[in-house]
PDB file of C-alpha atoms in Angstrom:
ATOM      1  CA  MET F   1      11.891  18.237  10.802  1.00  0.00           C
ATOM      2  CA  THR F   2       8.914  18.528   8.475  1.00  0.00           C
ATOM      3  CA  LEU F   3       5.485  19.736   9.493  1.00  0.00           C
ATOM      4  CA  LEU F   4       2.527  18.548   7.385  1.00  0.00           C
ATOM      5  CA  VAL F   5      -0.597  20.689   7.636  1.00  0.00           C
ATOM      6  CA  ALA F   6      -3.756  18.831   6.683  1.00  0.00           C
ATOM      7  CA  ASP F   7      -7.215  18.790   8.211  1.00  0.00           C
ATOM      8  CA  GLU F   8      -7.894  15.439   6.577  1.00  0.00           C
ATOM      9  CA  THR F   9      -4.606  13.570   6.434  1.00  0.00           C
ATOM     10  CA  ARG F  10      -4.026  11.621   3.286  1.00  0.00           C
ATOM     11  CA  GLN F  11      -1.960   8.697   4.515  1.00  0.00           C
ATOM     12  CA  ALA F  12       0.051   8.440   1.285  1.00  0.00           C
ATOM     13  CA  LEU F  13       1.280  12.014   1.656  1.00  0.00           C
ATOM     14  CA  ALA F  14       2.124  11.600   5.339  1.00  0.00           C
ATOM     15  CA  ALA F  15       3.905   8.297   4.652  1.00  0.00           C
ATOM     16  CA  ALA F  16       5.985   9.847   1.851  1.00  0.00           C
ATOM     17  CA  LEU F  17       7.488  12.406   4.226  1.00  0.00           C
ATOM     18  CA  PRO F  18       9.957  11.003   6.754  1.00  0.00           C
ATOM     19  CA  ASP F  19      10.323  12.637  10.183  1.00  0.00           C
ATOM     20  CA  THR F  20       6.975  14.393   9.843  1.00  0.00           C
ATOM     21  CA  VAL F  21       4.585  15.830  12.399  1.00  0.00           C
ATOM     22  CA  VAL F  22       0.997  16.140  11.153  1.00  0.00           C
ATOM     23  CA  VAL F  23      -1.140  19.009  12.426  1.00  0.00           C
ATOM     24  CA  ASP F  24      -4.476  20.485  11.400  1.00  0.00           C
ATOM     25  CA  ALA F  25      -4.842  24.051  10.138  1.00  0.00           C
ATOM     26  CA  ALA F  26      -6.270  25.299  13.442  1.00  0.00           C
ATOM     27  CA  GLY F  27      -3.158  24.204  15.350  1.00  0.00           C
ATOM     28  CA  VAL F  28      -0.497  25.205  12.847  1.00  0.00           C
ATOM     29  CA  GLY F  29       0.635  28.397  14.610  1.00  0.00           C
ATOM     30  CA  ASP F  30       1.280  26.628  17.901  1.00  0.00           C
ATOM     31  CA  ALA F  31       2.906  23.649  16.179  1.00  0.00           C
ATOM     32  CA  VAL F  32       5.305  25.846  14.195  1.00  0.00           C
ATOM     33  CA  ALA F  33       6.297  27.811  17.291  1.00  0.00           C
ATOM     34  CA  ARG F  34       6.732  24.625  19.350  1.00  0.00           C
ATOM     35  CA  ASP F  35       8.454  22.343  16.822  1.00  0.00           C
ATOM     36  CA  ALA F  36      10.451  24.884  14.751  1.00  0.00           C
ATOM     37  CA  PRO F  37      10.292  22.900  11.497  1.00  0.00           C
ATOM     38  CA  ASP F  38      12.744  23.658   8.716  1.00  0.00           C
ATOM     39  CA  VAL F  39      10.020  22.820   6.166  1.00  0.00           C
ATOM     40  CA  ALA F  40       6.240  23.112   6.426  1.00  0.00           C
ATOM     41  CA  VAL F  41       4.137  21.255   3.860  1.00  0.00           C
ATOM     42  CA  VAL F  42       0.570  22.415   3.319  1.00  0.00           C
ATOM     43  CA  ASP F  43      -1.789  19.924   1.691  1.00  0.00           C
ATOM     44  CA  ALA F  44      -3.949  22.373  -0.281  1.00  0.00           C
ATOM     45  CA  ASN F  45      -6.560  19.677  -0.900  1.00  0.00           C
ATOM     46  CA  ALA F  46      -6.940  18.978   2.815  1.00  0.00           C
ATOM     47  CA  VAL F  47      -7.292  22.480   4.283  1.00  0.00           C
ATOM     48  CA  ALA F  48     -10.022  25.038   3.669  1.00  0.00           C
ATOM     49  CA  ASP F  49      -7.751  28.044   3.081  1.00  0.00           C
ATOM     50  CA  PRO F  50      -4.183  27.138   2.078  1.00  0.00           C
ATOM     51  CA  ALA F  51      -3.147  30.797   1.669  1.00  0.00           C
ATOM     52  CA  ALA F  52      -4.187  31.581   5.254  1.00  0.00           C
ATOM     53  CA  VAL F  53      -2.223  28.553   6.496  1.00  0.00           C
ATOM     54  CA  VAL F  54       0.883  29.772   4.623  1.00  0.00           C
ATOM     55  CA  ASP F  55       0.458  33.220   6.206  1.00  0.00           C
ATOM     56  CA  THR F  56       0.165  31.661   9.672  1.00  0.00           C
ATOM     57  CA  ILE F  57       3.288  29.569   9.143  1.00  0.00           C
ATOM     58  CA  ARG F  58       5.276  32.609   8.030  1.00  0.00           C
ATOM     59  CA  GLU F  59       3.979  34.590  10.979  1.00  0.00           C
ATOM     60  CA  HIS F  60       5.165  31.975  13.506  1.00  0.00           C
ATOM     61  CA  ALA F  61       8.127  30.310  11.803  1.00  0.00           C
ATOM     62  CA  ASP F  62      11.685  31.514  11.856  1.00  0.00           C
ATOM     63  CA  GLY F  63      13.074  30.798   8.394  1.00  0.00           C
ATOM     64  CA  ALA F  64      11.001  27.714   7.610  1.00  0.00           C
ATOM     65  CA  ALA F  65      10.381  27.132   3.924  1.00  0.00           C
ATOM     66  CA  VAL F  66       6.787  26.460   2.895  1.00  0.00           C
ATOM     67  CA  VAL F  67       5.721  23.869   0.326  1.00  0.00           C
ATOM     68  CA  VAL F  68       2.133  23.817  -0.923  1.00  0.00           C
ATOM     69  CA  VAL F  69       1.020  20.520  -2.460  1.00  0.00           C
ATOM     70  CA  GLY F  70      -1.955  20.316  -4.798  1.00  0.00           C
ATOM     71  CA  THR F  71      -1.944  23.806  -6.307  1.00  0.00           C
ATOM     72  CA  SER F  72       0.421  26.337  -7.772  1.00  0.00           C
ATOM     73  CA  THR F  73      -1.772  29.373  -7.089  1.00  0.00           C
ATOM     74  CA  VAL F  74      -0.736  29.904  -3.434  1.00  0.00           C
ATOM     75  CA  ASP F  75       2.338  32.058  -2.795  1.00  0.00           C
ATOM     76  CA  ALA F  76       4.551  29.401  -1.242  1.00  0.00           C
ATOM     77  CA  ASP F  77       8.323  29.068  -1.352  1.00  0.00           C
ATOM     78  CA  VAL F  78       7.870  25.880  -3.364  1.00  0.00           C
ATOM     79  CA  ALA F  79       4.725  24.893  -5.239  1.00  0.00           C
ATOM     80  CA  CYS F  80       4.040  21.244  -6.004  1.00  0.00           C
ATOM     81  CA  ALA F  81       0.985  20.979  -8.225  1.00  0.00           C
ATOM     82  CA  THR F  82       0.765  17.180  -7.980  1.00  0.00           C
ATOM     83  CA  SER F  83       0.814  14.973  -4.921  1.00  0.00           C
ATOM     84  CA  ASP F  84       2.747  11.985  -6.246  1.00  0.00           C
ATOM     85  CA  GLU F  85       5.548  10.879  -3.932  1.00  0.00           C
ATOM     86  CA  ALA F  86       8.457  11.747  -6.218  1.00  0.00           C
ATOM     87  CA  SER F  87       7.201  15.287  -6.822  1.00  0.00           C
ATOM     88  CA  VAL F  88       6.505  15.931  -3.149  1.00  0.00           C
ATOM     89  CA  LEU F  89       9.909  14.614  -2.071  1.00  0.00           C
ATOM     90  CA  ALA F  90      11.618  16.780  -4.702  1.00  0.00           C
ATOM     91  CA  ALA F  91       9.666  19.831  -3.515  1.00  0.00           C
ATOM     92  CA  VAL F  92      10.567  19.174   0.117  1.00  0.00           C
ATOM     93  CA  GLU F  93      14.253  18.749  -0.778  1.00  0.00           C
ATOM     94  CA  ARG F  94      14.145  22.028  -2.672  1.00  0.00           C
ATOM     95  CA  ALA F  95      12.530  23.680   0.358  1.00  0.00           C
ATOM     96  CA  ARG F  96      15.242  22.258   2.645  1.00  0.00           C
ATOM     97  CA  GLN F  97      17.890  23.901   0.471  1.00  0.00           C
ATOM     98  CA  ILE F  98      16.061  27.216   0.719  1.00  0.00           C
ATOM     99  CA  ALA F  99      15.667  26.876   4.501  1.00  0.00           C
ATOM    100  CA  ALA F 100      19.362  25.979   4.898  1.00  0.00           C
ATOM    101  CA  TYR F 101      20.377  29.102   2.997  1.00  0.00           C
ATOM    102  CA  ARG F 102      18.069  31.308   5.074  1.00  0.00           C
ATOM    103  CA  ASN F 103      19.422  29.783   8.264  1.00  0.00           C
ATOM    104  CA  SER F 104      23.040  30.340   7.194  1.00  0.00           C
ATOM    105  CA  VAL F 105      22.318  34.001   6.429  1.00  0.00           C
ATOM    106  CA  SER F 106      20.598  34.443   9.811  1.00  0.00           C
ATOM    107  CA  GLU F 107      23.622  32.949  11.563  1.00  0.00           C
ATOM    108  CA  LEU F 108      25.962  35.195   9.572  1.00  0.00           C
ATOM    109  CA  TYR F 109      23.892  38.243  10.471  1.00  0.00           C
ATOM    110  CA  ALA F 110      23.937  37.309  14.182  1.00  0.00           C
ATOM    111  CA  ALA F 111      27.703  36.795  14.099  1.00  0.00           C
ATOM    112  CA  CYS F 112      28.202  40.178  12.409  1.00  0.00           C
ATOM    113  CA  ARG F 113      26.110  41.923  15.047  1.00  0.00           C
ATOM    114  CA  GLU F 114      28.247  40.406  17.832  1.00  0.00           C
ATOM    115  CA  ARG F 115      31.650  41.441  16.474  1.00  0.00           C
ATOM    116  CA  ALA F 116      33.441  44.743  16.890  1.00  0.00           C
ATOM    117  CA  LEU F 117      32.996  47.165  14.012  1.00  0.00           C
ATOM    118  CA  GLY F 118      35.766  46.863  11.446  1.00  0.00           C
ATOM    119  CA  SER F 119      37.250  43.659  12.833  1.00  0.00           C
ATOM    120  CA  PRO F 120      35.778  40.544  11.223  1.00  0.00           C
ATOM    121  CA  SER F 121      36.385  37.450  13.302  1.00  0.00           C
ATOM    122  CA  GLU F 122      37.142  33.931  12.182  1.00  0.00           C
ATOM    123  CA  ASP F 123      33.570  33.037  13.204  1.00  0.00           C
ATOM    124  CA  VAL F 124      32.175  35.664  10.822  1.00  0.00           C
ATOM    125  CA  ARG F 125      34.411  34.464   8.011  1.00  0.00           C
ATOM    126  CA  GLU F 126      33.313  30.855   8.570  1.00  0.00           C
ATOM    127  CA  ARG F 127      29.626  31.764   8.641  1.00  0.00           C
ATOM    128  CA  ARG F 128      30.087  33.795   5.451  1.00  0.00           C
ATOM    129  CA  ARG F 129      31.746  30.789   3.812  1.00  0.00           C
ATOM    130  CA  VAL F 130      28.819  28.557   4.843  1.00  0.00           C
ATOM    131  CA  ALA F 131      26.259  31.094   3.569  1.00  0.00           C
ATOM    132  CA  ASP F 132      28.118  31.325   0.258  1.00  0.00           C
ATOM    133  CA  GLU F 133      28.137  27.518  -0.048  1.00  0.00           C
ATOM    134  CA  GLN F 134      24.414  27.322   0.724  1.00  0.00           C
ATOM    135  CA  PHE F 135      23.706  30.005  -1.868  1.00  0.00           C
ATOM    136  CA  ALA F 136      25.755  28.148  -4.471  1.00  0.00           C
ATOM    137  CA  SER F 137      23.811  24.939  -3.757  1.00  0.00           C
ATOM    138  CA  LEU F 138      20.398  26.495  -4.415  1.00  0.00           C
ATOM    139  CA  PRO F 139      18.542  25.289  -7.507  1.00  0.00           C
ATOM    140  CA  ASP F 140      19.483  27.521 -10.407  1.00  0.00           C
ATOM    141  CA  ASP F 141      16.171  29.178 -11.192  1.00  0.00           C
ATOM    142  CA  ARG F 142      14.330  32.395 -10.484  1.00  0.00           C
ATOM    143  CA  ASP F 143      11.733  30.863  -8.134  1.00  0.00           C
ATOM    144  CA  ALA F 144      14.347  29.296  -5.860  1.00  0.00           C
ATOM    145  CA  PHE F 145      16.286  32.542  -5.589  1.00  0.00           C
ATOM    146  CA  ALA F 146      13.125  34.541  -4.921  1.00  0.00           C
ATOM    147  CA  ALA F 147      12.087  32.142  -2.156  1.00  0.00           C
ATOM    148  CA  ALA F 148      15.564  32.101  -0.608  1.00  0.00           C
ATOM    149  CA  LEU F 149      15.735  35.881  -0.542  1.00  0.00           C
ATOM    150  CA  ARG F 150      12.189  36.427   0.727  1.00  0.00           C
ATOM    151  CA  PRO F 151      12.324  38.793   3.705  1.00  0.00           C
ATOM    152  CA  GLU F 152      11.243  37.105   6.933  1.00  0.00           C
ATOM    153  CA  ASP F 153       8.578  39.747   7.564  1.00  0.00           C
ATOM    154  CA  GLU F 154       6.970  39.238   4.147  1.00  0.00           C
ATOM    155  CA  ASP F 155       3.778  37.299   4.718  1.00  0.00           C
ATOM    156  CA  GLY F 156       3.226  36.126   1.177  1.00  0.00           C
TER     157      GLY F 156
END
């Protein structure tokens, strides 16, 4: 599910994103906690403080990747300087790949914590295989790797 954060929704941007919930900047924390999106898109041209919105999303989201549309100066997982449909869809797809990798690592970590020390289970092996596949599917550039490896407690 995709969350679009915009105080003044631009219909073209909302229409370009399938399976999207639109929320204003004031309600983003509650919406992220309630809806658990895998990707949050911030329309930098439609909120007063895009950096603060990104910080709020990271504070309340568990592994969601953040896309900022309309600027490349905000520390998002994926920056999309233009708001044309093709660019936004590509940025959201890139963010989904990052979120999928983060999720696979979280599941691997949880499985490792549940097993007995020194005895890897088939579940751990399978989750490791999935995490490795997700890592291999990431876009092959520095920004994608940095976003995928961003610690969850780093607020941007």
